[in-house]
CSV table of C-alpha atoms in Angstrom, one decimal:
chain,number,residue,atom,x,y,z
A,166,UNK,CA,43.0,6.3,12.2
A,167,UNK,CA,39.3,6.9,11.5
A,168,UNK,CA,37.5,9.6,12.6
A,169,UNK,CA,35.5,9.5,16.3
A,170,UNK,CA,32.8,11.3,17.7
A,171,UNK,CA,33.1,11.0,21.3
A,172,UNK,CA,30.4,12.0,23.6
A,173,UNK,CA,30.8,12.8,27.4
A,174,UNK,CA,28.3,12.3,29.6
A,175,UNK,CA,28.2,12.9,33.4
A,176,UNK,CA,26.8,9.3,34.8
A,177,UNK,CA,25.3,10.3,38.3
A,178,UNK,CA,24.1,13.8,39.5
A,179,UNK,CA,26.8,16.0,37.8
A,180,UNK,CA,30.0,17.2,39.1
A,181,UNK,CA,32.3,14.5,37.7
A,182,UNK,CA,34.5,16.3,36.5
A,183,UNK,CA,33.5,16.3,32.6
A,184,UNK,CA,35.1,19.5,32.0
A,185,UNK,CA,38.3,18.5,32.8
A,186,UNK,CA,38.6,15.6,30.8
A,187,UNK,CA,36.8,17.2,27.7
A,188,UNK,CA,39.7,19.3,27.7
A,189,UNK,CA,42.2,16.9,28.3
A,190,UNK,CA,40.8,14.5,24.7
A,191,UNK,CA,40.8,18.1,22.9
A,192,UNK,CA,43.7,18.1,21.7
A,193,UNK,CA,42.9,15.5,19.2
A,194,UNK,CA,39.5,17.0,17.8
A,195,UNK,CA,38.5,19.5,15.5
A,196,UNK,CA,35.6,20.8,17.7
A,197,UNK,CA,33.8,20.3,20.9
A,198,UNK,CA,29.9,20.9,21.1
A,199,UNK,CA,27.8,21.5,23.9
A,200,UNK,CA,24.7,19.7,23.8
A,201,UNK,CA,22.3,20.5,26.8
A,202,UNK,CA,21.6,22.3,29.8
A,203,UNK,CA,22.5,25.8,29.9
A,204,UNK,CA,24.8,28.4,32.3
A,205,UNK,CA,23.8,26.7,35.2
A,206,UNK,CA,26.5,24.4,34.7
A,207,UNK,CA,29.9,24.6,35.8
A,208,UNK,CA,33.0,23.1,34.5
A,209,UNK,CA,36.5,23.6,36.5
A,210,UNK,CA,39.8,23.3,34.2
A,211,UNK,CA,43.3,23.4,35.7
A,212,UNK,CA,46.2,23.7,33.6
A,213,UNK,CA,49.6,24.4,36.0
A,214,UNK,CA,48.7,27.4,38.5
A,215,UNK,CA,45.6,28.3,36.1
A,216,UNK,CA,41.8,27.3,36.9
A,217,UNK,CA,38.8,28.6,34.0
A,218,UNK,CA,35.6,28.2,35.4
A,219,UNK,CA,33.4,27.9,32.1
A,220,UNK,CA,29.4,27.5,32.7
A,221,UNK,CA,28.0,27.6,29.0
A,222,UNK,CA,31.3,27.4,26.6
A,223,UNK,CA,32.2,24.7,25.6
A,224,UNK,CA,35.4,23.3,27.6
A,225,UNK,CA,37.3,23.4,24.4
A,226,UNK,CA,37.9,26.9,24.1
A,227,UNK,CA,41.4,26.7,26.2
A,228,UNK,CA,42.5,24.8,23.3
A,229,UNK,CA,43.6,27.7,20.7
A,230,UNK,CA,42.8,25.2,16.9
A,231,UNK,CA,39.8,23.7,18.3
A,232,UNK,CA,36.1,25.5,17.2
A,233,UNK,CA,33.4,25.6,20.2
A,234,UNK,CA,30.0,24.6,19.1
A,235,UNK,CA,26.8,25.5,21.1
A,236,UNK,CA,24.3,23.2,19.8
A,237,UNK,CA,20.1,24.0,19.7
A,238,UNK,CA,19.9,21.3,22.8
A,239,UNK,CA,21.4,24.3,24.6
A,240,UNK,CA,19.7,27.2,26.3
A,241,UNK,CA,21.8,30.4,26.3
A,242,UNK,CA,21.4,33.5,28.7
A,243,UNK,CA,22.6,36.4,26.3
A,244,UNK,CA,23.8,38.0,29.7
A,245,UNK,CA,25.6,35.5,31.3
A,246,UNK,CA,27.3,34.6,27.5
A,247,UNK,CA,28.5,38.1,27.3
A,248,UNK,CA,30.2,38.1,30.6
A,249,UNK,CA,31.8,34.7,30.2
A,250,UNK,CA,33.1,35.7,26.7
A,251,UNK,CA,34.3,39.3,28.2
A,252,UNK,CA,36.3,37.1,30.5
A,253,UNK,CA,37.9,34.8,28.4
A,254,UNK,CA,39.0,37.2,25.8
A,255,UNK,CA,40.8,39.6,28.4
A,256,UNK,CA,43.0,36.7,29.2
A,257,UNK,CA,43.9,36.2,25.2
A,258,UNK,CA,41.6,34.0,23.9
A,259,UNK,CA,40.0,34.9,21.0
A,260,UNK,CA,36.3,33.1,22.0
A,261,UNK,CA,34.1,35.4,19.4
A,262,UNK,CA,36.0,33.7,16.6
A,263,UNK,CA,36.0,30.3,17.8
A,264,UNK,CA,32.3,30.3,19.2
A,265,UNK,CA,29.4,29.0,17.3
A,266,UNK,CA,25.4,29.2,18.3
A,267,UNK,CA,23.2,27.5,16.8
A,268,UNK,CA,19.8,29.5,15.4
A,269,UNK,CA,17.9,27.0,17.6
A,270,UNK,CA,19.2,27.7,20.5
A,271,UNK,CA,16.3,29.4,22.7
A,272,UNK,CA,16.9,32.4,24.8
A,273,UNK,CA,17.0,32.8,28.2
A,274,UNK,CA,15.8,36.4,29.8
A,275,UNK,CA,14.8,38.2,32.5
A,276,UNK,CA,11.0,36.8,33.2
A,277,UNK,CA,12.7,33.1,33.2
A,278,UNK,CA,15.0,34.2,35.9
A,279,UNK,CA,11.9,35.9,37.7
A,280,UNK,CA,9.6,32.6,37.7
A,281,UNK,CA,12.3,30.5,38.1
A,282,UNK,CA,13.2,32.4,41.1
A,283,UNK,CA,9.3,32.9,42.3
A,284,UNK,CA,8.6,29.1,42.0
A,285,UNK,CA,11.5,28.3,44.5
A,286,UNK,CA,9.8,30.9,46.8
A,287,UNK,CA,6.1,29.3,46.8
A,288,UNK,CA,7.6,26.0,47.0
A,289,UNK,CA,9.2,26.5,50.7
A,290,UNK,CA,10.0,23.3,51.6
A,291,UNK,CA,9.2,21.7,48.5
A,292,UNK,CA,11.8,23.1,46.3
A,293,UNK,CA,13.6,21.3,43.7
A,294,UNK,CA,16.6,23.1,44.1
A,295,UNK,CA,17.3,24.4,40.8
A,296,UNK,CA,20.0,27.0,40.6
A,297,UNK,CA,17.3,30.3,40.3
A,298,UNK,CA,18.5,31.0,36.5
A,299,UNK,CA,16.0,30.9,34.1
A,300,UNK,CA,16.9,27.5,32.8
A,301,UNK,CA,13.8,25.4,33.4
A,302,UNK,CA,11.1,28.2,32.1
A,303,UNK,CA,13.0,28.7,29.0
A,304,UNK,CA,12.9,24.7,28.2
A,305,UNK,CA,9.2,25.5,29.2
A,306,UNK,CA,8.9,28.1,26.8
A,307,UNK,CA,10.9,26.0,24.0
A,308,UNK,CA,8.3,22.8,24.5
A,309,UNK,CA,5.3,25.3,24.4
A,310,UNK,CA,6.8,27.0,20.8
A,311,UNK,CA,5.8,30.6,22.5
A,312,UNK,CA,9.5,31.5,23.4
A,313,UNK,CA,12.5,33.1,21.4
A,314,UNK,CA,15.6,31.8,19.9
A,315,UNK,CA,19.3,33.0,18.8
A,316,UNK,CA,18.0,32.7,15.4
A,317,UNK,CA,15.3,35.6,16.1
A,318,UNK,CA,17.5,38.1,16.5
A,319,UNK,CA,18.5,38.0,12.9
A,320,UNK,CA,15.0,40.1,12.9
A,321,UNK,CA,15.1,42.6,15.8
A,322,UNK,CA,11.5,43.8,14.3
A,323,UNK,CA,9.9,40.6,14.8
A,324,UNK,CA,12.1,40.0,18.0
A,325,UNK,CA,10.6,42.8,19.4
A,326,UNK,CA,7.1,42.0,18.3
A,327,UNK,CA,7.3,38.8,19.8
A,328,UNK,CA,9.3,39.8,23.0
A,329,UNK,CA,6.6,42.3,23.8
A,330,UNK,CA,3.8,39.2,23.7
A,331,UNK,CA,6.1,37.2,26.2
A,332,UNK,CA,6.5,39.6,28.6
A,333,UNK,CA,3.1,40.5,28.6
A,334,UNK,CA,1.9,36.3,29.3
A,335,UNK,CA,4.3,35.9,31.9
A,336,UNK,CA,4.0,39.0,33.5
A,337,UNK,CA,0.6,38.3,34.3
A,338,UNK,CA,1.6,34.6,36.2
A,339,UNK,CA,4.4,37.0,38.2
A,340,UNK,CA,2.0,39.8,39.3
A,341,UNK,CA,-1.3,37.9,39.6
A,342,UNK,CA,-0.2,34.3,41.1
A,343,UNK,CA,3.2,34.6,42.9
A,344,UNK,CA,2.6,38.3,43.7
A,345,UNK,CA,5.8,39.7,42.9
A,346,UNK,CA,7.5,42.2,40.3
A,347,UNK,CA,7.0,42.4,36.6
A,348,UNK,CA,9.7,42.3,34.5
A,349,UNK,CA,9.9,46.1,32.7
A,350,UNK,CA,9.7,45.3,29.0
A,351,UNK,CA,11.2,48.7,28.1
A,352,UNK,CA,14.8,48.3,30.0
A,353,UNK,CA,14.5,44.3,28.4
A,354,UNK,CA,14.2,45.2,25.2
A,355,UNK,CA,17.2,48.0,25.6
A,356,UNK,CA,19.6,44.8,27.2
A,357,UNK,CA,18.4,42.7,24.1
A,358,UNK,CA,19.9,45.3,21.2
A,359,UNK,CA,23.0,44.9,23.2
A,360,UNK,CA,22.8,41.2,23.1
A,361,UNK,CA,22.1,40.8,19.2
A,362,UNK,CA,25.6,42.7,18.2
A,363,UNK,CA,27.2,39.7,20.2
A,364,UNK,CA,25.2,36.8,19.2
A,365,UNK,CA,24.3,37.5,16.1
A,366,UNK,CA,27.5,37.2,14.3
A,367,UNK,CA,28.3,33.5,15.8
A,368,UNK,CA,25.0,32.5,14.7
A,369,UNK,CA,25.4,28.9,12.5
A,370,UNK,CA,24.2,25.8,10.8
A,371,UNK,CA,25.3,23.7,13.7
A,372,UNK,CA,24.5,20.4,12.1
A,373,UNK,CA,25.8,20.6,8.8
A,374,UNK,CA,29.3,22.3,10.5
A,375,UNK,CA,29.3,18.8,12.1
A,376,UNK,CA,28.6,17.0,8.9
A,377,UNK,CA,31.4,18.9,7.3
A,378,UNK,CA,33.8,18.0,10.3
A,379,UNK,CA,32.6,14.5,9.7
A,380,UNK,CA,33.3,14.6,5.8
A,381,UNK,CA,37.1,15.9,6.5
A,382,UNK,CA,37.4,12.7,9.0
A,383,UNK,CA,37.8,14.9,11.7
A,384,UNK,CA,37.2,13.8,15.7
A,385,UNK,CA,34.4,15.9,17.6
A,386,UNK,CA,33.9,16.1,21.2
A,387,UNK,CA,30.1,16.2,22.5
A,388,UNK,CA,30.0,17.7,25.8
A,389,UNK,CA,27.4,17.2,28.2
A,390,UNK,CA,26.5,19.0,31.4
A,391,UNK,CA,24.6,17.7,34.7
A,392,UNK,CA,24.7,14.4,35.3
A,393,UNK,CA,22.7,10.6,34.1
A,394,UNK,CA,20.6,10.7,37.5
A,395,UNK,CA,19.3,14.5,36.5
A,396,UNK,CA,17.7,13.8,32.9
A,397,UNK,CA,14.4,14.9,32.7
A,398,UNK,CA,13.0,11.7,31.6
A,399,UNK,CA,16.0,9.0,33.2
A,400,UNK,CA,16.8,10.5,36.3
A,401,UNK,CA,15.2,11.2,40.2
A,402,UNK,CA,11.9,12.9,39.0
A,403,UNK,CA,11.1,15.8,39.4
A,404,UNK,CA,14.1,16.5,41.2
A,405,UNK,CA,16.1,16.6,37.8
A,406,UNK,CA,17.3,19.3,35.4
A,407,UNK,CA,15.1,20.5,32.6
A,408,UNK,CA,16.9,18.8,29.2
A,409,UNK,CA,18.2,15.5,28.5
A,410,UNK,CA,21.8,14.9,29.9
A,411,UNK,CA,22.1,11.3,28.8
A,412,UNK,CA,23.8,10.5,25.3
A,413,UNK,CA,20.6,10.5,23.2
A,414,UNK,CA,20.7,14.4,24.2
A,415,UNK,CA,24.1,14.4,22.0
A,416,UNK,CA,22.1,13.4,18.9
A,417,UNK,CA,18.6,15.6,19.6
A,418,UNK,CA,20.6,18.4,20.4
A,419,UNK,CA,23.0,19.1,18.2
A,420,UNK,CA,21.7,17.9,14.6
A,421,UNK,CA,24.4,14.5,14.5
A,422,UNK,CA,22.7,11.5,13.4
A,423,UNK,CA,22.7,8.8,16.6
A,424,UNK,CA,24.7,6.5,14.2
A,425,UNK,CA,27.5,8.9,13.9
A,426,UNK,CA,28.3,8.8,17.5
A,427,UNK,CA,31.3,6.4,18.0
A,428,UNK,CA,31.8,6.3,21.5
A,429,UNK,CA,30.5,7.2,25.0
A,430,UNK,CA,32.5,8.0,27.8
A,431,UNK,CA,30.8,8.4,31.1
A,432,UNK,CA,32.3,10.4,34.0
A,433,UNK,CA,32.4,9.0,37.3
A,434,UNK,CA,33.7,9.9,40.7
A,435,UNK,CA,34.8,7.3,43.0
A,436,UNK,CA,32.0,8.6,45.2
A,437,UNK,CA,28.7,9.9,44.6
A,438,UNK,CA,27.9,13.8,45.0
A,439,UNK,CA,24.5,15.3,44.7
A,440,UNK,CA,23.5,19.3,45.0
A,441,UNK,CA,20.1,20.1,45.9
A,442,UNK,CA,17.3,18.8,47.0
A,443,UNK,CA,16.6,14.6,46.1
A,444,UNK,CA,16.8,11.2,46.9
A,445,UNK,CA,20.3,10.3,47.6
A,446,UNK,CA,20.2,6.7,49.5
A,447,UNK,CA,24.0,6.3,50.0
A,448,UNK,CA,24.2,10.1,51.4
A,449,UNK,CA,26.6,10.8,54.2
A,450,UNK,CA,25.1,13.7,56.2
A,451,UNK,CA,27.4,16.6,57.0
A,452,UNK,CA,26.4,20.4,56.9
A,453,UNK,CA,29.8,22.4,56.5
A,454,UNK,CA,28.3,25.4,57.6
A,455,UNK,CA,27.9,24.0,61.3
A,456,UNK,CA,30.4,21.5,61.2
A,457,UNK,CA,27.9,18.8,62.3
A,458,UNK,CA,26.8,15.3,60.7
A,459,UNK,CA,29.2,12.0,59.4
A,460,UNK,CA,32.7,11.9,59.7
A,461,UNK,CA,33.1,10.4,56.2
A,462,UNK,CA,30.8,12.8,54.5
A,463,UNK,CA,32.8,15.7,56.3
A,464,UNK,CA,36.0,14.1,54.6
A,465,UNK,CA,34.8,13.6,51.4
A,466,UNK,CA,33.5,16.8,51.2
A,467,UNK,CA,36.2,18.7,52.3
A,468,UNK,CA,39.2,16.9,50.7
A,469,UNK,CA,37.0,16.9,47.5
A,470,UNK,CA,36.0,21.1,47.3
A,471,UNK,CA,33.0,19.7,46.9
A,472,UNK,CA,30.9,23.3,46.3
A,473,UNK,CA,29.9,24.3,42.9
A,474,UNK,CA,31.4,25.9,40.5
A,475,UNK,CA,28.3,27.9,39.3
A,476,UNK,CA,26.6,28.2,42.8
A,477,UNK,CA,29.1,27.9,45.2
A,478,UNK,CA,26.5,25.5,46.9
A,479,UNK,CA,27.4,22.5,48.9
A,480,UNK,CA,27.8,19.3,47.6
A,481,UNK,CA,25.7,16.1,49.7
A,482,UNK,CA,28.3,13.1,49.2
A,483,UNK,CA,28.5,9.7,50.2
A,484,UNK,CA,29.8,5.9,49.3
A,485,UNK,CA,29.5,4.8,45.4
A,486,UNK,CA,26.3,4.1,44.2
A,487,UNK,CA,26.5,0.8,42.0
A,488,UNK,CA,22.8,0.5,41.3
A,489,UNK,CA,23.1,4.5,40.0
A,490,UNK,CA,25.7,3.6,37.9
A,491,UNK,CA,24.1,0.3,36.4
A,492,UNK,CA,21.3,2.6,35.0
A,493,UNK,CA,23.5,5.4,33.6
A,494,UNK,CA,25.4,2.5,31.9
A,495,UNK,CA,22.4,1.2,30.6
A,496,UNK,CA,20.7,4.2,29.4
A,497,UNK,CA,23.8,5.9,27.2
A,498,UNK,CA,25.3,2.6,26.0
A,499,UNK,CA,28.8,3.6,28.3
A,500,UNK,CA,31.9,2.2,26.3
A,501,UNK,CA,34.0,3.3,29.0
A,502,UNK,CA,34.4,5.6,32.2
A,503,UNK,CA,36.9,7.7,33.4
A,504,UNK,CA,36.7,7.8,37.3
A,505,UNK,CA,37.6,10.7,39.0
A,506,UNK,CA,38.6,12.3,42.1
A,507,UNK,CA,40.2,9.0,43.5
A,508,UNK,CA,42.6,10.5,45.4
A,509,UNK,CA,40.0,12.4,47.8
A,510,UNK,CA,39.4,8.9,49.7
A,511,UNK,CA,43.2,8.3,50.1
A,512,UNK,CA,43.1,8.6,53.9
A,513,UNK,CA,39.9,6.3,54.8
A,514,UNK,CA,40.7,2.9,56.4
A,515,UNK,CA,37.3,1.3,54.9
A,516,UNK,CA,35.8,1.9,51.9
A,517,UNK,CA,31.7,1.1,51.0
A,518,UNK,CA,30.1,0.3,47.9
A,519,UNK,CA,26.4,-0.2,47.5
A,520,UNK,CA,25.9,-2.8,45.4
A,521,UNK,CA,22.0,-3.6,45.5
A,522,UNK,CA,19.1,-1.9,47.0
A,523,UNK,CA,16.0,-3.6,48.9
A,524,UNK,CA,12.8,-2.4,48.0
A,525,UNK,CA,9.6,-4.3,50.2
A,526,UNK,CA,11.9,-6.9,51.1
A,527,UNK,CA,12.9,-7.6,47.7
A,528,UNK,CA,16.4,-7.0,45.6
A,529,UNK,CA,16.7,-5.1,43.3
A,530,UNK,CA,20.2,-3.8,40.8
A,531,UNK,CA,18.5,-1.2,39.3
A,532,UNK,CA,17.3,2.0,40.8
A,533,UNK,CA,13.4,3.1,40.7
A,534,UNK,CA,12.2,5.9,38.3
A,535,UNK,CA,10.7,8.1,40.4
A,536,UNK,CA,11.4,10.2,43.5
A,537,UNK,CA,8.4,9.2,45.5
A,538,UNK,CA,10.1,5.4,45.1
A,539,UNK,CA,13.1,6.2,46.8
A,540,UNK,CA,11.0,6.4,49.7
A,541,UNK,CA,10.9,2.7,50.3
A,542,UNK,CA,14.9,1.7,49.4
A,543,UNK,CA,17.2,0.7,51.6
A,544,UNK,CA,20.9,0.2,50.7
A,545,UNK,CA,22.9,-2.2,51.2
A,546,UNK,CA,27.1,-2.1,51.3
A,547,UNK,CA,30.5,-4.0,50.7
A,548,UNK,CA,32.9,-2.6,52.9
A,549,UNK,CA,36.3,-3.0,51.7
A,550,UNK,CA,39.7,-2.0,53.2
A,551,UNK,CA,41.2,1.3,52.4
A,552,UNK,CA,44.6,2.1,50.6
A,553,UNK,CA,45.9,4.8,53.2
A,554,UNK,CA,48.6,6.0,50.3
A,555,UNK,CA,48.6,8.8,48.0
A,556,UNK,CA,47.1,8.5,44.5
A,557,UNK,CA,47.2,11.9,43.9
A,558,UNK,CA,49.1,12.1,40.4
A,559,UNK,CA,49.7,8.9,40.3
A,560,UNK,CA,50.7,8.2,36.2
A,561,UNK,CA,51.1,4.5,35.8
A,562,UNK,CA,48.6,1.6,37.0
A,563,UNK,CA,51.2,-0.5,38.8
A,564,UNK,CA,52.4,2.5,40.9
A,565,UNK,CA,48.7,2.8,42.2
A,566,UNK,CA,48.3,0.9,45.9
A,567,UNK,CA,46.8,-2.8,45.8
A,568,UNK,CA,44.0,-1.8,47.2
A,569,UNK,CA,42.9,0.9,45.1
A,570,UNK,CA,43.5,-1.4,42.1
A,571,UNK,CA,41.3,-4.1,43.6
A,572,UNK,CA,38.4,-1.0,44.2
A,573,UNK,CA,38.6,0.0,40.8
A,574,UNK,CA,38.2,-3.9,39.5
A,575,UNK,CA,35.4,-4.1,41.8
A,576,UNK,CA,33.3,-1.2,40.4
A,577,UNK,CA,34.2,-2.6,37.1
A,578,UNK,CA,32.6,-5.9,38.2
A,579,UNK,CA,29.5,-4.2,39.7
A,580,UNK,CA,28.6,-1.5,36.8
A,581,UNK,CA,29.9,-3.7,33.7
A,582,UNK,CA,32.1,-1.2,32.4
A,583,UNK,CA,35.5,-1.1,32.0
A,584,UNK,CA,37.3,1.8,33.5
A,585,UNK,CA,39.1,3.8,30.2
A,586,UNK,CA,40.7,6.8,32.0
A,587,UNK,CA,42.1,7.5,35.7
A,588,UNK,CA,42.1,11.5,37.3
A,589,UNK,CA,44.4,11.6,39.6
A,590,UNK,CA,44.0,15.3,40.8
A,591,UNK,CA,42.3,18.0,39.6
A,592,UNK,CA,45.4,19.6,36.5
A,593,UNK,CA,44.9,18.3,33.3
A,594,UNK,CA,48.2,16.4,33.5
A,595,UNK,CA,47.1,14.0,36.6
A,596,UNK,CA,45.5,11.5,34.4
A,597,UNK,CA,46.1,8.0,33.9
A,598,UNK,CA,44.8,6.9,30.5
A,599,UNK,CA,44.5,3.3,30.6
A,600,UNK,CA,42.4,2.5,27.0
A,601,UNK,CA,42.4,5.5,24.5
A,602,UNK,CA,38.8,6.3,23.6
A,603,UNK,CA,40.4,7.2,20.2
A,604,UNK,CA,41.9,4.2,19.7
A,605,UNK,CA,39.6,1.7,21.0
């Protein structure tokens, strides 16, 4: 068997499930690299009676021969690295020897967290919704070529040279124009000593480890984070994330030419969840905190722990979004999907798919590209009858109920894609492989 570079990508507004099934197809690769997106993401494994919650490793690390690559597509919080690799290694794992960062990779700190934070604020009502951490200002920083990266703190002269100059230009935005705090530099540059004895040491040449993977024939995992609908430049702008989640991102950020990725695996649940603020036409009001809004979104929600693993925020859900899907599958070239989370609509007598919006009285199969559009579409549903049987850990296709067979056929009709790989619950275990991405 050949060599494969898999990448997995989230195909709606993130939490699929991606980390889960990145660590499932790990045991068959050499390494998996994280290409995008930063700690605000938040990947849930569980193996038996054991859940990780991993935000910026990659989900590989559980597996003890496989090498965890943070690629320059990434941006990395020194703090919240350190406490994620604290926690992983006083369970056994030994992350520090495993982990790789590339030199690229730029640096979150303290003033990204403070505008990031402050912006929410002046919004009010307005507010994208980003998780408050830094993320967005640092790909700000990155795009203006003003902020730092891992690489810098091979130098901690220059670093502090240049830290000094950052702190001083945003400063100035936090004091002067959203009237808060500035950060101190002097306790900053005192955290960032600390932070280059850890990083330092896993600094690589991320791109050329992957070319020497490559030239041994070995399989690598590229692991996204967020979701198809969230890319900066694809998704519900400018209610999306701040990097590029689609497949493209695999290439840009990590240093692997496009023509070396083999295949692309897109997560999807067998609903649609969104956090934050957004359009979300097939939405299915329900606020959990006073038990008030739609019966099914209650359901979904609740049988579905849908809350964040990073936030702890709750998740919006409602009925499968066709028209969603048919972009994501036609902006990362989908070979297959793995749907997920299945089981969570077990109990519901009908079932809905949107399969088509209306836009000015018009049809329409693909969604619009901008928030403000979303405005004018109105969905429009199949309803079909619900299985009312237990799918949870269900391991063979013929055991599943008739008419969960006939609703995954019909998604593969609708979206063009052919479903490679069934979760049936949430341990690494419950999943029905139905066409081996390594094989195929």
């Amino acid at each position: 068997m050949t060599k494969k570079n898999i990448v997995v990508v989230g195909t709606q507004w993130g939490d699929e499930g991606k980390g889960k099934i990145v660590d499932l197809l790990t045991d068959r690769v050499a390494a998996v690299v994280r290409f995008q997106g930063g700690h605000n993401a938040g990947h849930t494994l569980v193996i038996g009676d054991k859940t990780t919650v991993l935000h910026l490793i990659p989900s590989g690390i559980l597996r003890e021969n496989v090498d965890c690559l943070i690629g320059n597509g990434v941006v990395v919080c020194p703090a919240a690295l350190t406490k994620e690799v604290t926690q992983l290694e006083e369970t056994g794992l030994k992350v520090k020897q495993r982990l790789k960062i590339s030199d690229a990779c730029p640096i979150i700190l303290d003033y990204h967290v403070a505008l990031d934070q402050a912006r929410e604020i002046a919004r009010g009502k307005k507010a994208i919704g980003t998780t408050g951490r830094g993320i967005g200002p640092a790909y700000e920083d990155k795009v203006a070529r003003r902020g730092l990266r891992a690489g810098d703190f091979k130098n901690m002269f220059k670093f502090k040279e240049k830290l000094a100059a950052i702190v001083e230009y945003h400063n100035f935005m936090l004091v002067n124009f959203y009237k808060t705090e500035a950060v101190k530099f002097d306790q900053l540059w005192e955290k960032c000593k600390i932070y280059e004895k850890l990083i330092t040491p896993m600094l690589a040449d991320i791109s050329s480890l992957i070319a020497n993977y490559n030239a041994q024939g070995k399989n690598i995992m590229f692991e996204g984070a967020q979701g198809t609908l969230l890319d900066i430049d694809q998704g519900t702008y400018p209610f999306v994330t701040s990097s590029n989640t689609t497949a493209g991102g695999a290439s840009s950020g990590s240093g692997i030419g496009p023509c070396e990725l083999d295949y692309v695996l897109g997560i999807t649940k067998a609903y649609t969840t969104r956090v934050g603020a957004g359009p979300f036409p097939t939405e299915l009001c329900y606020d959990v905190e006073k038990d008030v809004g739609d019966e099914i979104g209650k359901i979904l929600g609740t049988r579905g722990h849908e809350f964040g693993a990073t936030t702890g925020r709750q998740r919006r859900c409602g009925w499968f979004d066709a028209v969603a899907l048919r972009r994501s599958a036609q902006v990362n070239g989908l070979t297959g999907i793995c749907l997920t989370k299945l089981d969570v609509m077990d109990t519901l007598v009908e079932i809905k798919v949107c399969t088509h919006y209306i836009v000015n009285g018009k049809k329409t199969l693909l969604p619009p590209t901008s928030a403000d559009e979303y405005e004018l579409v109105e969905p429009q549903f199949v309803t079909m009858k619900g299985w009312q049987s237990s799918t949870l850990g269900v391991n063979s296709w013929d055991d599943l109920p008739r008419e969960a067979k006939k609703y995954i056929r019909y998604l593969e009709q609708e979206i063009g894609v052919t479903v490679a790989i069934l979760s049936t619950g949430a341990d690494r275990a419950e999943t029905l492989v139905l066409a081996d991405p390594f094989d195929s």
